[in-house]
PDB file of C-alpha atoms in Angstrom:
ATOM      1  CA  VAL J   8     -16.784  54.494 -23.533  1.00 63.00           C
ATOM      2  CA  ARG J   9     -18.074  53.196 -20.203  1.00 79.00           C
ATOM      3  CA  LEU J  10     -15.375  50.496 -20.111  1.00 81.00           C
ATOM      4  CA  ASP J  11     -12.638  53.003 -20.954  1.00 81.00           C
ATOM      5  CA  ARG J  12     -13.878  55.228 -18.140  1.00 86.00           C
ATOM      6  CA  ALA J  13     -13.817  52.279 -15.724  1.00 87.00           C
ATOM      7  CA  ILE J  14     -10.255  51.427 -16.800  1.00 87.00           C
ATOM      8  CA  GLN J  15      -9.151  55.013 -16.168  1.00 87.00           C
ATOM      9  CA  HIS J  16     -10.652  54.948 -12.650  1.00 88.00           C
ATOM     10  CA  LEU J  17      -8.924  51.624 -11.946  1.00 90.00           C
ATOM     11  CA  LEU J  18      -5.607  52.954 -13.223  1.00 89.00           C
ATOM     12  CA  GLN J  19      -5.886  55.893 -10.827  1.00 88.00           C
ATOM     13  CA  ALA J  20      -6.699  53.560  -7.940  1.00 89.00           C
ATOM     14  CA  HIS J  21      -3.790  51.348  -8.986  1.00 86.00           C
ATOM     15  CA  SER J  22      -1.376  54.307  -8.906  1.00 85.00           C
ATOM     16  CA  MET J  23      -2.615  55.306  -5.453  1.00 83.00           C
ATOM     17  CA  ALA J  24      -2.195  51.743  -4.146  1.00 82.00           C
ATOM     18  CA  LEU J  25       1.363  51.574  -5.448  1.00 81.00           C
ATOM     19  CA  SER J  26       2.218  54.982  -3.963  1.00 79.00           C
ATOM     20  CA  GLN J  27       1.097  53.775  -0.535  1.00 78.00           C
ATOM     21  CA  CYS J  28       2.688  50.341  -0.877  1.00 75.00           C
ATOM     22  CA  PRO J  29       5.307  49.959  -3.640  1.00 68.00           C
ATOM     23  CA  ALA J  30       5.011  46.182  -3.455  1.00 67.00           C
ATOM     24  CA  GLY J  31       1.286  46.490  -4.140  1.00 66.00           C
ATOM     25  CA  GLY J  32       0.000  44.236  -1.373  1.00 84.00           C
ATOM     26  CA  LEU J  33      -3.451  42.695  -1.416  1.00 90.00           C
ATOM     27  CA  GLU J  34      -5.169  45.911  -2.478  1.00 90.00           C
ATOM     28  CA  GLY J  35      -2.791  46.381  -5.383  1.00 90.00           C
ATOM     29  CA  ALA J  36      -3.235  42.751  -6.415  1.00 93.00           C
ATOM     30  CA  HIS J  37      -7.026  43.128  -6.318  1.00 93.00           C
ATOM     31  CA  ILE J  38      -6.965  46.294  -8.448  1.00 93.00           C
ATOM     32  CA  ALA J  39      -4.505  44.714 -10.886  1.00 94.00           C
ATOM     33  CA  HIS J  40      -6.862  41.734 -11.263  1.00 95.00           C
ATOM     34  CA  SER J  41      -9.784  44.082 -11.969  1.00 94.00           C
ATOM     35  CA  LEU J  42      -7.689  45.882 -14.572  1.00 94.00           C
ATOM     36  CA  ALA J  43      -6.673  42.574 -16.169  1.00 95.00           C
ATOM     37  CA  LEU J  44     -10.314  41.518 -16.447  1.00 94.00           C
ATOM     38  CA  ALA J  45     -11.305  44.896 -17.877  1.00 92.00           C
ATOM     39  CA  TYR J  46      -8.579  44.830 -20.522  1.00 92.00           C
ATOM     40  CA  SER J  47      -9.253  41.173 -21.356  1.00 91.00           C
ATOM     41  CA  THR J  48     -12.967  41.783 -21.967  1.00 88.00           C
ATOM     42  CA  ALA J  49     -12.468  44.956 -24.012  1.00 83.00           C
ATOM     43  CA  GLY J  50     -11.871  42.992 -27.206  1.00 76.00           C
ATOM     44  CA  GLU J  51      -9.250  45.466 -28.416  1.00 78.00           C
ATOM     45  CA  PRO J  52      -6.049  43.893 -29.822  1.00 76.00           C
ATOM     46  CA  GLY J  53      -4.016  46.748 -28.375  1.00 81.00           C
ATOM     47  CA  TYR J  54      -5.138  45.794 -24.874  1.00 88.00           C
ATOM     48  CA  ASN J  55      -3.626  42.292 -24.939  1.00 90.00           C
ATOM     49  CA  ASP J  56      -0.268  43.327 -23.516  1.00 92.00           C
ATOM     50  CA  SER J  57      -1.946  45.335 -20.755  1.00 93.00           C
ATOM     51  CA  ALA J  58      -4.175  42.389 -19.828  1.00 94.00           C
ATOM     52  CA  VAL J  59      -1.169  40.067 -19.551  1.00 94.00           C
ATOM     53  CA  GLN J  60       0.797  42.671 -17.590  1.00 94.00           C
ATOM     54  CA  PHE J  61      -1.914  43.123 -14.975  1.00 94.00           C
ATOM     55  CA  PHE J  62      -2.705  39.405 -14.723  1.00 96.00           C
ATOM     56  CA  GLU J  63       0.970  38.734 -14.018  1.00 95.00           C
ATOM     57  CA  GLU J  64       1.131  41.614 -11.527  1.00 94.00           C
ATOM     58  CA  SER J  65      -2.019  40.432  -9.781  1.00 95.00           C
ATOM     59  CA  LEU J  66      -0.758  36.865  -9.486  1.00 94.00           C
ATOM     60  CA  SER J  67       2.594  38.040  -8.176  1.00 92.00           C
ATOM     61  CA  GLY J  68       0.930  40.284  -5.602  1.00 92.00           C
ATOM     62  CA  TYR J  69      -1.440  37.609  -4.358  1.00 94.00           C
ATOM     63  CA  ARG J  70       1.314  35.007  -4.183  1.00 92.00           C
ATOM     64  CA  SER J  71       3.452  37.380  -2.115  1.00 90.00           C
ATOM     65  CA  SER J  72       0.618  38.047   0.340  1.00 90.00           C
ATOM     66  CA  LEU J  73      -1.133  34.678   0.404  1.00 93.00           C
ATOM     67  CA  LYS J  74      -0.188  31.025   0.156  1.00 90.00           C
ATOM     68  CA  PRO J  75       0.061  29.548  -3.380  1.00 91.00           C
ATOM     69  CA  GLN J  76      -2.829  27.176  -2.627  1.00 94.00           C
ATOM     70  CA  ASP J  77      -5.124  29.980  -1.413  1.00 96.00           C
ATOM     71  CA  PRO J  78      -8.462  29.864  -3.301  1.00 96.00           C
ATOM     72  CA  THR J  79      -8.088  33.508  -4.369  1.00 96.00           C
ATOM     73  CA  VAL J  80      -4.697  32.832  -5.954  1.00 96.00           C
ATOM     74  CA  LEU J  81      -6.035  29.767  -7.760  1.00 96.00           C
ATOM     75  CA  SER J  82      -9.128  31.635  -8.975  1.00 95.00           C
ATOM     76  CA  VAL J  83      -7.073  34.507 -10.414  1.00 96.00           C
ATOM     77  CA  GLN J  84      -4.767  31.987 -12.056  1.00 95.00           C
ATOM     78  CA  ASP J  85      -7.745  30.275 -13.685  1.00 95.00           C
ATOM     79  CA  ASP J  86      -8.988  33.633 -15.029  1.00 95.00           C
ATOM     80  CA  TYR J  87      -5.548  34.219 -16.490  1.00 96.00           C
ATOM     81  CA  CYS J  88      -5.442  30.758 -18.070  1.00 95.00           C
ATOM     82  CA  ARG J  89      -8.808  31.278 -19.751  1.00 94.00           C
ATOM     83  CA  TYR J  90      -7.575  34.548 -21.200  1.00 94.00           C
ATOM     84  CA  LEU J  91      -4.330  32.978 -22.393  1.00 95.00           C
ATOM     85  CA  ILE J  92      -6.264  30.230 -24.175  1.00 94.00           C
ATOM     86  CA  LEU J  93      -8.629  32.674 -25.867  1.00 91.00           C
ATOM     87  CA  SER J  94      -5.721  34.884 -26.949  1.00 91.00           C
ATOM     88  CA  GLY J  95      -3.805  31.930 -28.414  1.00 91.00           C
ATOM     89  CA  ASN J  96      -1.104  31.452 -25.764  1.00 92.00           C
ATOM     90  CA  GLN J  97      -2.044  27.877 -24.999  1.00 93.00           C
ATOM     91  CA  GLU J  98       1.389  26.666 -23.909  1.00 93.00           C
ATOM     92  CA  ARG J  99       1.624  29.209 -21.094  1.00 93.00           C
ATOM     93  CA  ALA J 100      -1.923  28.315 -20.024  1.00 95.00           C
ATOM     94  CA  VAL J 101      -1.106  24.594 -19.933  1.00 94.00           C
ATOM     95  CA  THR J 102       1.973  25.263 -17.798  1.00 94.00           C
ATOM     96  CA  LEU J 103      -0.035  27.271 -15.254  1.00 94.00           C
ATOM     97  CA  LEU J 104      -2.890  24.755 -15.194  1.00 95.00           C
ATOM     98  CA  LYS J 105      -0.538  21.843 -14.566  1.00 95.00           C
ATOM     99  CA  GLU J 106       1.174  23.816 -11.803  1.00 94.00           C
ATOM    100  CA  SER J 107      -2.187  24.514 -10.166  1.00 95.00           C
ATOM    101  CA  LEU J 108      -3.475  20.913 -10.196  1.00 96.00           C
ATOM    102  CA  PRO J 109      -1.585  19.611  -7.114  1.00 97.00           C
ATOM    103  CA  LEU J 110      -2.418  22.836  -5.237  1.00 97.00           C
ATOM    104  CA  LYS J 111      -6.117  22.453  -6.049  1.00 97.00           C
ATOM    105  CA  LYS J 112      -6.036  18.856  -4.869  1.00 97.00           C
ATOM    106  CA  VAL J 113      -4.624  20.031  -1.527  1.00 96.00           C
ATOM    107  CA  THR J 114      -7.074  22.921  -1.169  1.00 96.00           C
ATOM    108  CA  PHE J 115     -10.291  21.461  -2.580  1.00 97.00           C
ATOM    109  CA  GLY J 116      -9.629  17.713  -2.575  1.00 96.00           C
ATOM    110  CA  GLU J 117      -8.899  15.366  -5.451  1.00 96.00           C
ATOM    111  CA  LEU J 118     -12.612  14.759  -5.986  1.00 96.00           C
ATOM    112  CA  SER J 119     -13.687  18.389  -6.382  1.00 97.00           C
ATOM    113  CA  VAL J 120     -15.373  20.577  -8.974  1.00 96.00           C
ATOM    114  CA  GLU J 121     -12.246  22.723  -9.181  1.00 96.00           C
ATOM    115  CA  VAL J 122     -10.008  19.773 -10.059  1.00 97.00           C
ATOM    116  CA  ALA J 123     -12.546  18.428 -12.573  1.00 97.00           C
ATOM    117  CA  GLU J 124     -12.782  21.823 -14.258  1.00 96.00           C
ATOM    118  CA  THR J 125      -8.996  22.025 -14.550  1.00 97.00           C
ATOM    119  CA  TYR J 126      -8.935  18.624 -16.252  1.00 97.00           C
ATOM    120  CA  GLN J 127     -11.692  19.820 -18.562  1.00 95.00           C
ATOM    121  CA  ILE J 128      -9.828  22.965 -19.582  1.00 95.00           C
ATOM    122  CA  LEU J 129      -6.611  20.989 -20.120  1.00 95.00           C
ATOM    123  CA  GLY J 130      -8.489  18.411 -22.179  1.00 95.00           C
ATOM    124  CA  GLY J 131     -10.033  21.152 -24.287  1.00 94.00           C
ATOM    125  CA  VAL J 132      -6.615  22.635 -25.047  1.00 94.00           C
ATOM    126  CA  GLU J 133      -5.226  19.199 -25.914  1.00 93.00           C
ATOM    127  CA  MET J 134      -8.143  18.642 -28.286  1.00 93.00           C
ATOM    128  CA  ALA J 135      -7.533  22.028 -29.919  1.00 91.00           C
ATOM    129  CA  GLN J 136      -3.887  21.034 -30.380  1.00 90.00           C
ATOM    130  CA  CYS J 137      -4.995  17.702 -31.915  1.00 91.00           C
ATOM    131  CA  HIS J 138      -3.442  15.639 -29.104  1.00 93.00           C
ATOM    132  CA  VAL J 139      -6.322  13.186 -29.117  1.00 94.00           C
ATOM    133  CA  ARG J 140      -4.852  10.418 -26.952  1.00 95.00           C
ATOM    134  CA  ARG J 141      -3.702  12.912 -24.334  1.00 95.00           C
ATOM    135  CA  ALA J 142      -7.092  14.662 -24.385  1.00 96.00           C
ATOM    136  CA  TYR J 143      -8.858  11.312 -23.956  1.00 96.00           C
ATOM    137  CA  LYS J 144      -6.858  10.477 -20.817  1.00 97.00           C
ATOM    138  CA  THR J 145      -7.341  13.955 -19.353  1.00 97.00           C
ATOM    139  CA  LEU J 146     -11.084  14.095 -19.991  1.00 97.00           C
ATOM    140  CA  LYS J 147     -11.497  10.574 -18.604  1.00 97.00           C
ATOM    141  CA  LYS J 148     -10.203  11.913 -15.284  1.00 97.00           C
ATOM    142  CA  CYS J 149     -12.667  14.792 -15.511  1.00 97.00           C
ATOM    143  CA  LEU J 150     -15.481  12.347 -16.263  1.00 97.00           C
ATOM    144  CA  GLU J 151     -14.634  10.126 -13.287  1.00 97.00           C
ATOM    145  CA  ILE J 152     -14.841  13.077 -10.894  1.00 98.00           C
ATOM    146  CA  GLN J 153     -18.036  14.428 -12.451  1.00 97.00           C
ATOM    147  CA  SER J 154     -19.686  11.010 -12.254  1.00 97.00           C
ATOM    148  CA  LEU J 155     -18.928  10.792  -8.531  1.00 97.00           C
ATOM    149  CA  LEU J 156     -19.872  14.380  -7.695  1.00 96.00           C
ATOM    150  CA  LEU J 157     -22.789  15.015 -10.036  1.00 96.00           C
ATOM    151  CA  GLY J 158     -23.947  11.542 -10.995  1.00 96.00           C
ATOM    152  CA  PRO J 159     -23.788   9.861 -14.413  1.00 95.00           C
ATOM    153  CA  GLN J 160     -27.087  11.370 -15.577  1.00 95.00           C
ATOM    154  CA  HIS J 161     -26.212  15.008 -14.901  1.00 96.00           C
ATOM    155  CA  ARG J 162     -26.096  17.081 -18.107  1.00 95.00           C
ATOM    156  CA  LYS J 163     -22.461  18.072 -17.557  1.00 95.00           C
ATOM    157  CA  THR J 164     -21.405  14.472 -16.955  1.00 97.00           C
ATOM    158  CA  ARG J 165     -23.314  13.279 -20.003  1.00 96.00           C
ATOM    159  CA  SER J 166     -21.754  16.000 -22.159  1.00 96.00           C
ATOM    160  CA  THR J 167     -18.265  14.963 -21.081  1.00 96.00           C
ATOM    161  CA  GLN J 168     -19.181  11.314 -21.624  1.00 97.00           C
ATOM    162  CA  ARG J 169     -20.181  12.066 -25.229  1.00 96.00           C
ATOM    163  CA  THR J 170     -16.874  13.811 -25.830  1.00 96.00           C
ATOM    164  CA  VAL J 171     -14.894  10.952 -24.302  1.00 97.00           C
ATOM    165  CA  ASP J 172     -16.849   8.448 -26.421  1.00 96.00           C
ATOM    166  CA  LYS J 173     -16.060  10.392 -29.611  1.00 95.00           C
ATOM    167  CA  LEU J 174     -12.390  10.542 -28.688  1.00 95.00           C
ATOM    168  CA  ALA J 175     -12.378   6.800 -28.019  1.00 95.00           C
ATOM    169  CA  ARG J 176     -13.942   6.120 -31.437  1.00 94.00           C
ATOM    170  CA  ALA J 177     -11.397   8.417 -33.093  1.00 92.00           C
ATOM    171  CA  LEU J 178      -8.541   6.540 -31.425  1.00 91.00           C
ATOM    172  CA  GLU J 179     -10.031   3.234 -32.503  1.00 88.00           C
ATOM    173  CA  VAL J 180     -10.366   4.402 -36.123  1.00 83.00           C
ATOM    174  CA  GLY J 181      -6.836   5.805 -36.037  1.00 74.00           C
ATOM    175  CA  GLY J 182      -5.511   2.485 -34.775  1.00 73.00           C
ATOM    176  CA  ARG J 183      -7.213   0.596 -37.581  1.00 72.00           C
ATOM    177  CA  ARG J 184      -5.843   2.999 -40.172  1.00 70.00           C
ATOM    178  CA  GLN J 185      -2.375   2.628 -38.740  1.00 66.00           C
ATOM    179  CA  ASN J 186      -2.657  -1.150 -38.975  1.00 64.00           C
ATOM    180  CA  THR J 187      -3.719  -0.940 -42.615  1.00 61.00           C
ATOM    181  CA  GLY J 188      -0.977   1.540 -43.490  1.00 58.00           C
ATOM    182  CA  SER J 189      -3.327   4.380 -44.384  1.00 49.00           C
ATOM    183  CA  LEU J 190      -2.523   6.608 -41.412  1.00 45.00           C
ATOM    184  CA  ARG J 191      -0.530   9.002 -43.605  1.00 50.00           C
ATOM    185  CA  ASP J 192      -3.677   9.913 -45.516  1.00 48.00           C
ATOM    186  CA  ARG J 193      -5.810  10.723 -42.505  1.00 44.00           C
ATOM    187  CA  PRO J 194      -7.344  14.203 -42.080  1.00 44.00           C
ATOM    188  CA  PRO J 195      -6.519  16.075 -38.853  1.00 48.00           C
ATOM    189  CA  PHE J 196      -8.646  15.614 -35.763  1.00 46.00           C
ATOM    190  CA  CYS J 197      -9.059  19.015 -34.132  1.00 48.00           C
ATOM    191  CA  ALA J 198     -11.655  20.519 -31.830  1.00 38.00           C
ATOM    192  CA  VAL J 199     -12.890  23.816 -30.533  1.00 35.00           C
ATOM    193  CA  VAL J 200     -11.669  24.856 -27.074  1.00 37.00           C
ATOM    194  CA  PRO J 201     -14.728  24.469 -24.837  1.00 40.00           C
ATOM    195  CA  SER J 202     -16.421  27.131 -22.770  1.00 41.00           C
ATOM    196  CA  HIS J 203     -14.825  27.030 -19.359  1.00 40.00           C
ATOM    197  CA  THR J 204     -17.742  28.361 -17.353  1.00 39.00           C
ATOM    198  CA  GLU J 205     -19.252  24.898 -17.080  1.00 40.00           C
ATOM    199  CA  LEU J 206     -17.926  21.418 -16.629  1.00 37.00           C
ATOM    200  CA  GLY J 207     -18.411  18.966 -19.453  1.00 39.00           C
ATOM    201  CA  GLY J 208     -18.666  21.593 -22.148  1.00 43.00           C
ATOM    202  CA  ALA J 209     -16.008  20.191 -24.444  1.00 44.00           C
ATOM    203  CA  LYS J 210     -16.960  19.834 -28.069  1.00 43.00           C
ATOM    204  CA  VAL J 211     -15.349  17.566 -30.609  1.00 39.00           C
ATOM    205  CA  THR J 212     -15.563  17.218 -34.355  1.00 40.00           C
ATOM    206  CA  ASP J 213     -15.612  14.034 -36.374  1.00 39.00           C
ATOM    207  CA  HIS J 214     -12.891  14.785 -38.922  1.00 38.00           C
ATOM    208  CA  GLY J 215     -10.221  12.232 -38.046  1.00 39.00           C
ATOM    209  CA  LEU J 216      -7.320  11.668 -35.671  1.00 41.00           C
ATOM    210  CA  ASP J 217      -3.909  13.119 -35.013  1.00 42.00           C
TER     211      ASP J 217
END
């Protein structure tokens, strides 16, 4: 009830912002982002379309008012990508994440937490899609940045290292099976998409390789 009331207040503010500036502007983009977050956290299937609508509107508004590499634009885009992944639209999320990588490198630097986190999210999606070799390469990049920024003994770095090690073992086992002609009988190697609030949170199962 409290969330529904908050959404109604935001919708009223959104209408007022659009009446004053049809293009929305920064204020409209900010309200649209708040609405997108509210709809995305409601957990109601009927709110999915509204969440996507307001994420897209927010991104469009911010991009029109700010530069594409502005930290606010990149942050909103990351929020949208997380929602897309959780709601099952992984392909759209991957497209946006790959588009944001060069912009994040310009804004934050190649050796930055933001770039490492993007590699981590991408690697998590690739694991969920059973693209083990691709996930290994992506998470290796994340690990290299984490090791430099946080140190090899940091819990996030060590967590990513464990995931990379498991992926490496899976690739090694898959290669041996391929050499012995038993690759057709392998079980799928899939993983859970990691929590994206922390670096190095990727999890991996030990069921095989795809």
